[in-house]
């Protein structure tokens, strides 16, 4: 520990350069992770906030929710057997506000359930982001495919689907707009997957991956996050490898006077831990500040759990990178190292 600290003070410029690079990489990773989580919520908060359970759609829909049509007899049978089950439908559409401007929304309707807002005919409940567009409780909205009008009865928090605010409407209004009689999906909270003739079941995560935009978006962003984590591990490996090459002679002397290889590894791990912890403290602090000051419209969400998980991953990757670079320490022969290296 003492030797590790003395070396850091002696070569502080080198360690500051490594620390600053790790800081920048980790900060970028936290920011992109926050964007990935924010876009995930903005894309599918309606589904993600549901409890664990099973989603059912018709098999001939080819895992495309908006092509699914569930026979009413099957729906009635499932809802009667499963107390908390709910049938619901989602379709993208638009509303005309008081000024005649079209607002893109995701229309949602469902059978009676505490999991979804149930509204009366002629009423509508919107995601709170619609308030930013000037819509208020009591406003009258219209849709070109609907013969009646919608009166705004309230707002709900964090209800988005496919990056559009959710609009809960009555089932009769939904059927008139989209000219359908069947519901698209059935959700059974906490239920185990059961075989139902003509239906295909999905867990929450499996259903999210059937949403094409969600799967592609998250796969791209998560790939960038893990790529940055791997880069940080490579940085540690390369840095400590170059340091170790320059200190072959020193390691030879230390081994000659009885210092164990394990002690040399501990010295390197101490240095790695010191650099990583400082870099992570700074990057976590700045990313949390960014989380608080990010523009309201930016889909950014960096939770404490995600921050802790990524920090642990960085420490593990740093440990692996430093350890791999230190394998050469084990092979050092004292006499040969002293002859070849410089102290």
CSV table of C-alpha atoms in Angstrom, one decimal:
chain,number,residue,atom,x,y,z
A,1,UNK,CA,0.0,0.0,0.0
A,2,UNK,CA,2.8,2.4,0.9
A,3,UNK,CA,4.8,1.5,-2.2
A,4,UNK,CA,1.7,2.0,-4.4
A,5,UNK,CA,1.0,5.4,-2.9
A,6,UNK,CA,4.7,6.5,-3.3
A,7,UNK,CA,4.6,5.5,-7.0
A,8,UNK,CA,1.4,7.4,-7.6
A,9,UNK,CA,3.0,10.6,-6.1
A,10,UNK,CA,6.2,10.0,-8.1
A,11,UNK,CA,4.3,9.5,-11.4
A,12,UNK,CA,1.3,11.6,-10.7
A,13,UNK,CA,1.1,13.0,-14.3
A,14,UNK,CA,0.8,9.5,-15.8
A,15,UNK,CA,-1.9,8.5,-13.2
A,16,UNK,CA,-3.8,11.7,-13.7
A,17,UNK,CA,-3.9,11.1,-17.5
A,18,UNK,CA,-5.3,7.6,-16.9
A,19,UNK,CA,-7.7,8.9,-14.3
A,20,UNK,CA,-9.0,11.6,-16.6
A,21,UNK,CA,-9.5,9.1,-19.5
A,22,UNK,CA,-11.4,6.7,-17.2
A,23,UNK,CA,-13.4,9.7,-15.9
A,24,UNK,CA,-14.4,10.8,-19.4
A,25,UNK,CA,-15.3,7.2,-20.5
A,26,UNK,CA,-17.3,6.5,-17.4
A,27,UNK,CA,-19.1,9.9,-17.6
A,28,UNK,CA,-20.0,9.2,-21.3
A,29,UNK,CA,-21.2,5.7,-20.3
A,30,UNK,CA,-23.5,7.1,-17.5
A,31,UNK,CA,-24.9,9.7,-19.9
A,32,UNK,CA,-25.7,7.2,-22.6
A,33,UNK,CA,-27.1,4.8,-20.1
A,34,UNK,CA,-29.4,7.6,-18.8
A,35,UNK,CA,-30.5,8.3,-22.4
A,36,UNK,CA,-31.1,4.6,-23.0
A,37,UNK,CA,-33.3,4.4,-19.8
A,38,UNK,CA,-35.1,7.6,-20.7
A,39,UNK,CA,-35.8,6.6,-24.2
A,40,UNK,CA,-37.0,3.2,-22.9
A,41,UNK,CA,-39.5,5.0,-20.6
A,42,UNK,CA,-40.5,7.3,-23.4
A,43,UNK,CA,-41.0,4.4,-25.8
A,44,UNK,CA,-42.9,2.0,-23.5
A,45,UNK,CA,-43.7,3.4,-20.1
A,46,UNK,CA,-47.3,2.1,-20.5
A,47,UNK,CA,-46.0,-1.5,-20.7
A,48,UNK,CA,-42.9,-1.2,-18.4
A,49,UNK,CA,-45.0,0.1,-15.5
A,50,UNK,CA,-47.3,-2.9,-15.5
A,51,UNK,CA,-46.6,-5.7,-13.0
A,52,UNK,CA,-45.0,-8.9,-14.1
A,53,UNK,CA,-47.4,-11.1,-15.9
A,54,UNK,CA,-48.3,-12.6,-19.3
A,55,UNK,CA,-49.4,-10.9,-22.5
A,56,UNK,CA,-51.5,-12.8,-25.0
A,57,UNK,CA,-52.0,-12.0,-28.6
A,58,UNK,CA,-53.3,-13.9,-31.6
A,59,UNK,CA,-50.8,-16.4,-33.1
A,60,UNK,CA,-51.6,-15.2,-36.7
A,61,UNK,CA,-50.4,-11.7,-35.8
A,62,UNK,CA,-46.8,-12.9,-36.2
A,63,UNK,CA,-45.8,-11.2,-32.9
A,64,UNK,CA,-47.1,-7.8,-34.1
A,65,UNK,CA,-49.4,-6.4,-31.5
A,66,UNK,CA,-51.4,-4.0,-33.8
A,67,UNK,CA,-52.2,-6.9,-36.1
A,68,UNK,CA,-53.6,-9.0,-33.3
A,69,UNK,CA,-57.3,-9.7,-33.0
A,70,UNK,CA,-58.6,-11.8,-30.1
A,71,UNK,CA,-61.9,-13.6,-30.6
A,72,UNK,CA,-64.5,-12.3,-28.1
A,73,UNK,CA,-65.4,-15.8,-26.9
A,74,UNK,CA,-61.8,-16.5,-26.0
A,75,UNK,CA,-61.5,-13.1,-24.3
A,76,UNK,CA,-64.6,-13.7,-22.2
A,77,UNK,CA,-63.5,-17.1,-21.2
A,78,UNK,CA,-60.0,-15.8,-20.1
A,79,UNK,CA,-61.4,-12.8,-18.2
A,80,UNK,CA,-63.9,-15.0,-16.4
A,81,UNK,CA,-61.2,-17.5,-15.3
A,82,UNK,CA,-58.5,-14.9,-14.4
A,83,UNK,CA,-59.8,-12.4,-11.9
A,84,UNK,CA,-57.3,-9.6,-12.6
A,85,UNK,CA,-57.0,-10.2,-16.3
A,86,UNK,CA,-57.6,-7.3,-18.6
A,87,UNK,CA,-58.1,-7.0,-22.4
A,88,UNK,CA,-56.8,-3.9,-24.0
A,89,UNK,CA,-55.8,-2.3,-27.4
A,90,UNK,CA,-53.2,0.3,-28.5
A,91,UNK,CA,-53.1,2.2,-31.7
A,92,UNK,CA,-51.3,5.3,-32.9
A,93,UNK,CA,-53.5,8.2,-33.9
A,94,UNK,CA,-54.0,11.9,-33.5
A,95,UNK,CA,-56.3,14.5,-31.8
A,96,UNK,CA,-57.3,17.9,-32.9
A,97,UNK,CA,-56.9,20.6,-30.2
A,98,UNK,CA,-58.9,23.8,-29.9
A,99,UNK,CA,-56.7,25.6,-32.4
A,100,UNK,CA,-57.2,22.7,-34.9
A,101,UNK,CA,-53.6,21.6,-34.6
A,102,UNK,CA,-53.1,17.8,-34.7
A,103,UNK,CA,-51.4,16.2,-31.7
A,104,UNK,CA,-49.9,12.7,-32.1
A,105,UNK,CA,-51.1,10.2,-29.4
A,106,UNK,CA,-51.3,6.5,-28.6
A,107,UNK,CA,-55.0,5.6,-28.1
A,108,UNK,CA,-55.5,3.0,-25.4
A,109,UNK,CA,-58.8,1.4,-24.4
A,110,UNK,CA,-59.4,-1.6,-22.0
A,111,UNK,CA,-61.9,-3.6,-20.1
A,112,UNK,CA,-62.5,-2.6,-16.5
A,113,UNK,CA,-59.2,-2.8,-14.6
A,114,UNK,CA,-57.2,-0.9,-12.1
A,115,UNK,CA,-54.2,-1.2,-14.4
A,116,UNK,CA,-55.7,1.2,-17.0
A,117,UNK,CA,-57.8,4.3,-16.8
A,118,UNK,CA,-61.4,3.5,-17.5
A,119,UNK,CA,-63.3,6.5,-19.0
A,120,UNK,CA,-66.8,7.2,-20.0
A,121,UNK,CA,-67.9,7.8,-23.6
A,122,UNK,CA,-67.0,11.2,-24.8
A,123,UNK,CA,-64.2,11.6,-22.2
A,124,UNK,CA,-60.5,11.3,-22.5
A,125,UNK,CA,-57.5,11.0,-20.0
A,126,UNK,CA,-54.1,12.1,-21.3
A,127,UNK,CA,-50.5,11.8,-20.4
A,128,UNK,CA,-49.3,14.9,-18.5
A,129,UNK,CA,-46.9,15.9,-21.2
A,130,UNK,CA,-49.9,17.1,-23.2
A,131,UNK,CA,-50.2,20.0,-20.7
A,132,UNK,CA,-47.0,21.4,-22.1
A,133,UNK,CA,-48.8,21.7,-25.4
A,134,UNK,CA,-51.5,23.9,-23.9
A,135,UNK,CA,-54.2,21.3,-23.3
A,136,UNK,CA,-56.1,21.7,-20.1
A,137,UNK,CA,-58.8,19.8,-18.2
A,138,UNK,CA,-62.2,20.6,-19.7
A,139,UNK,CA,-60.8,21.2,-23.2
A,140,UNK,CA,-62.7,19.7,-26.1
A,141,UNK,CA,-60.7,17.6,-28.6
A,142,UNK,CA,-61.7,15.8,-31.8
A,143,UNK,CA,-60.6,13.1,-34.1
A,144,UNK,CA,-61.5,13.0,-37.8
A,145,UNK,CA,-62.6,9.3,-37.6
A,146,UNK,CA,-64.9,9.9,-34.5
A,147,UNK,CA,-68.3,11.4,-34.8
A,148,UNK,CA,-68.3,12.8,-31.3
A,149,UNK,CA,-66.0,15.0,-29.2
A,150,UNK,CA,-63.6,14.2,-26.3
A,151,UNK,CA,-63.7,16.2,-23.1
A,152,UNK,CA,-60.4,16.1,-21.2
A,153,UNK,CA,-61.1,14.7,-17.7
A,154,UNK,CA,-57.6,14.5,-16.3
A,155,UNK,CA,-53.9,13.7,-16.8
A,156,UNK,CA,-51.7,10.8,-15.7
A,157,UNK,CA,-47.9,10.8,-15.1
A,158,UNK,CA,-45.4,8.9,-17.3
A,159,UNK,CA,-47.8,7.1,-19.7
A,160,UNK,CA,-46.0,7.0,-23.0
A,161,UNK,CA,-46.0,4.5,-25.9
A,162,UNK,CA,-43.9,4.6,-29.0
A,163,UNK,CA,-42.6,8.1,-27.9
A,164,UNK,CA,-46.2,9.4,-28.0
A,165,UNK,CA,-48.4,10.5,-25.0
A,166,UNK,CA,-51.1,7.9,-24.2
A,167,UNK,CA,-54.7,8.9,-24.6
A,168,UNK,CA,-57.2,6.7,-22.7
A,169,UNK,CA,-60.6,6.6,-24.4
A,170,UNK,CA,-63.8,4.6,-24.1
A,171,UNK,CA,-64.0,1.3,-25.9
A,172,UNK,CA,-67.0,2.3,-28.1
A,173,UNK,CA,-65.0,5.4,-29.2
A,174,UNK,CA,-62.0,3.2,-30.0
A,175,UNK,CA,-64.1,0.8,-32.0
A,176,UNK,CA,-65.6,3.6,-34.0
A,177,UNK,CA,-62.3,5.2,-34.8
A,178,UNK,CA,-60.5,2.0,-35.9
A,179,UNK,CA,-63.6,0.1,-37.2
A,180,UNK,CA,-62.8,-3.0,-35.1
A,181,UNK,CA,-64.8,-5.1,-32.6
A,182,UNK,CA,-62.0,-7.3,-31.2
A,183,UNK,CA,-59.3,-6.3,-28.6
A,184,UNK,CA,-55.7,-6.8,-29.5
A,185,UNK,CA,-54.2,-8.1,-26.2
A,186,UNK,CA,-55.0,-9.7,-22.9
A,187,UNK,CA,-52.7,-9.2,-19.9
A,188,UNK,CA,-52.8,-11.5,-16.9
A,189,UNK,CA,-50.9,-10.1,-13.9
A,190,UNK,CA,-48.6,-12.5,-12.1
A,191,UNK,CA,-49.8,-15.4,-14.2
A,192,UNK,CA,-47.6,-18.2,-15.4
A,193,UNK,CA,-47.6,-18.9,-19.1
A,194,UNK,CA,-50.5,-21.1,-20.1
A,195,UNK,CA,-51.4,-22.6,-23.5
A,196,UNK,CA,-54.5,-21.0,-25.0
A,197,UNK,CA,-55.8,-22.1,-28.4
A,198,UNK,CA,-55.1,-19.5,-31.0
A,199,UNK,CA,-53.1,-17.3,-28.7
A,200,UNK,CA,-49.4,-16.7,-28.1
A,201,UNK,CA,-48.1,-15.7,-24.7
A,202,UNK,CA,-45.2,-13.3,-23.8
A,203,UNK,CA,-43.5,-12.2,-20.6
A,204,UNK,CA,-43.1,-8.5,-20.0
A,205,UNK,CA,-39.6,-8.4,-21.5
A,206,UNK,CA,-40.6,-10.6,-24.4
A,207,UNK,CA,-43.5,-8.4,-25.3
A,208,UNK,CA,-41.4,-5.3,-25.1
A,209,UNK,CA,-39.1,-6.9,-27.7
A,210,UNK,CA,-42.0,-7.4,-30.1
A,211,UNK,CA,-42.2,-3.6,-30.3
A,212,UNK,CA,-39.8,-3.0,-33.3
A,213,UNK,CA,-38.8,0.5,-32.4
A,214,UNK,CA,-38.1,-0.4,-28.7
A,215,UNK,CA,-35.9,-3.4,-29.5
A,216,UNK,CA,-33.8,-1.7,-32.1
A,217,UNK,CA,-33.4,1.5,-30.0
A,218,UNK,CA,-32.3,-0.3,-26.8
A,219,UNK,CA,-30.0,-2.8,-28.6
A,220,UNK,CA,-28.1,0.1,-30.3
A,221,UNK,CA,-27.7,2.1,-27.1
A,222,UNK,CA,-26.8,-0.8,-24.8
A,223,UNK,CA,-24.2,-1.9,-27.4
A,224,UNK,CA,-22.6,1.5,-27.1
A,225,UNK,CA,-22.6,1.3,-23.3
A,226,UNK,CA,-20.9,-2.1,-23.1
A,227,UNK,CA,-18.5,-1.1,-25.8
A,228,UNK,CA,-17.4,1.9,-23.6
A,229,UNK,CA,-17.1,-0.4,-20.6
A,230,UNK,CA,-14.8,-2.8,-22.6
A,231,UNK,CA,-12.7,0.2,-23.7
A,232,UNK,CA,-12.2,1.2,-20.1
A,233,UNK,CA,-10.9,-2.3,-19.3
A,234,UNK,CA,-8.5,-2.2,-22.3
A,235,UNK,CA,-7.2,1.2,-21.1
A,236,UNK,CA,-6.3,-0.3,-17.7
A,237,UNK,CA,-4.6,-3.3,-19.4
A,238,UNK,CA,-2.6,-1.2,-21.7
A,239,UNK,CA,-1.6,1.4,-19.1
A,240,UNK,CA,-0.4,-1.0,-16.5
A,241,UNK,CA,1.3,-3.2,-19.1
A,242,UNK,CA,3.4,-0.2,-20.2
A,243,UNK,CA,4.1,0.7,-16.6
A,244,UNK,CA,5.1,-2.8,-15.8
A,245,UNK,CA,7.5,-3.0,-18.8
A,246,UNK,CA,9.3,0.1,-17.5
A,247,UNK,CA,9.5,-1.4,-14.0
A,248,UNK,CA,10.9,-4.8,-14.8
A,249,UNK,CA,14.2,-3.9,-13.1
A,250,UNK,CA,12.4,-2.6,-10.0
A,251,UNK,CA,10.3,-5.7,-9.7
A,252,UNK,CA,13.5,-7.8,-10.0
A,253,UNK,CA,15.0,-5.9,-7.0
A,254,UNK,CA,11.8,-6.2,-5.0
A,255,UNK,CA,11.6,-9.9,-5.6
A,256,UNK,CA,15.3,-10.3,-4.8
A,257,UNK,CA,14.8,-8.7,-1.4
A,258,UNK,CA,11.9,-11.0,-0.6
A,259,UNK,CA,8.8,-9.1,-1.8
A,260,UNK,CA,6.2,-11.7,-2.9
A,261,UNK,CA,4.5,-11.6,-6.3
A,262,UNK,CA,1.1,-11.3,-4.5
A,263,UNK,CA,2.3,-8.1,-2.9
A,264,UNK,CA,3.2,-6.6,-6.3
A,265,UNK,CA,-0.3,-7.5,-7.6
A,266,UNK,CA,-1.8,-5.9,-4.5
A,267,UNK,CA,0.2,-2.7,-5.2
A,268,UNK,CA,-1.2,-2.6,-8.8
A,269,UNK,CA,-4.8,-3.3,-7.6
A,270,UNK,CA,-4.5,-0.5,-5.1
A,271,UNK,CA,-3.4,1.9,-7.8
A,272,UNK,CA,-6.3,0.7,-10.0
A,273,UNK,CA,-8.8,1.1,-7.2
A,274,UNK,CA,-7.6,4.5,-6.3
A,275,UNK,CA,-7.8,5.8,-9.8
A,276,UNK,CA,-11.2,4.2,-10.6
A,277,UNK,CA,-12.9,5.3,-7.4
A,278,UNK,CA,-11.9,8.9,-7.8
A,279,UNK,CA,-12.9,8.9,-11.5
A,280,UNK,CA,-16.3,7.2,-10.7
A,281,UNK,CA,-17.0,9.6,-7.9
A,282,UNK,CA,-16.5,12.6,-10.2
A,283,UNK,CA,-18.4,11.0,-13.2
A,284,UNK,CA,-21.3,9.9,-11.0
A,285,UNK,CA,-21.6,13.4,-9.4
A,286,UNK,CA,-21.6,15.1,-12.8
A,287,UNK,CA,-24.0,12.6,-14.3
A,288,UNK,CA,-26.5,13.1,-11.4
A,289,UNK,CA,-26.2,16.9,-11.9
A,290,UNK,CA,-26.9,16.4,-15.6
A,291,UNK,CA,-29.9,14.3,-14.5
A,292,UNK,CA,-31.3,17.2,-12.5
A,293,UNK,CA,-30.6,20.0,-15.0
A,294,UNK,CA,-31.4,18.1,-18.3
A,295,UNK,CA,-34.1,19.9,-20.4
A,296,UNK,CA,-37.6,18.8,-19.5
A,297,UNK,CA,-38.3,17.4,-23.0
A,298,UNK,CA,-35.1,15.3,-23.0
A,299,UNK,CA,-35.8,11.6,-22.3
A,300,UNK,CA,-33.1,11.1,-19.7
A,301,UNK,CA,-33.4,8.9,-16.6
A,302,UNK,CA,-30.4,7.7,-14.6
A,303,UNK,CA,-31.5,5.8,-11.6
A,304,UNK,CA,-29.5,5.0,-8.5
A,305,UNK,CA,-29.6,1.2,-9.3
A,306,UNK,CA,-28.2,1.7,-12.8
A,307,UNK,CA,-25.5,4.0,-11.4
A,308,UNK,CA,-24.4,1.5,-8.8
A,309,UNK,CA,-24.5,-1.4,-11.3
A,310,UNK,CA,-22.4,0.4,-13.8
A,311,UNK,CA,-19.9,1.5,-11.1
A,312,UNK,CA,-19.5,-2.1,-10.0
A,313,UNK,CA,-19.0,-3.2,-13.6
A,314,UNK,CA,-16.3,-0.5,-14.1
A,315,UNK,CA,-14.5,-1.7,-10.9
A,316,UNK,CA,-14.6,-5.4,-12.1
A,317,UNK,CA,-13.4,-4.5,-15.6
A,318,UNK,CA,-10.6,-2.4,-14.2
A,319,UNK,CA,-9.6,-5.2,-11.9
A,320,UNK,CA,-9.5,-7.7,-14.8
A,321,UNK,CA,-7.6,-5.3,-17.1
A,322,UNK,CA,-5.0,-4.6,-14.4
A,323,UNK,CA,-4.6,-8.3,-13.5
A,324,UNK,CA,-4.1,-9.4,-17.1
A,325,UNK,CA,-1.4,-6.7,-17.6
A,326,UNK,CA,0.3,-7.9,-14.5
A,327,UNK,CA,0.8,-11.5,-15.6
A,328,UNK,CA,4.3,-10.6,-16.7
A,329,UNK,CA,5.1,-9.7,-13.1
A,330,UNK,CA,4.8,-13.4,-12.1
A,331,UNK,CA,7.3,-14.4,-14.8
A,332,UNK,CA,10.0,-11.9,-13.7
A,333,UNK,CA,13.2,-13.6,-12.7
A,334,UNK,CA,15.1,-11.3,-10.2
A,335,UNK,CA,18.6,-11.6,-11.7
A,336,UNK,CA,17.5,-11.4,-15.3
A,337,UNK,CA,15.2,-8.5,-14.6
A,338,UNK,CA,17.9,-6.5,-12.8
A,339,UNK,CA,20.3,-7.0,-15.8
A,340,UNK,CA,17.7,-6.0,-18.4
A,341,UNK,CA,15.7,-3.3,-16.6
A,342,UNK,CA,16.4,0.1,-15.2
A,343,UNK,CA,15.6,1.0,-11.7
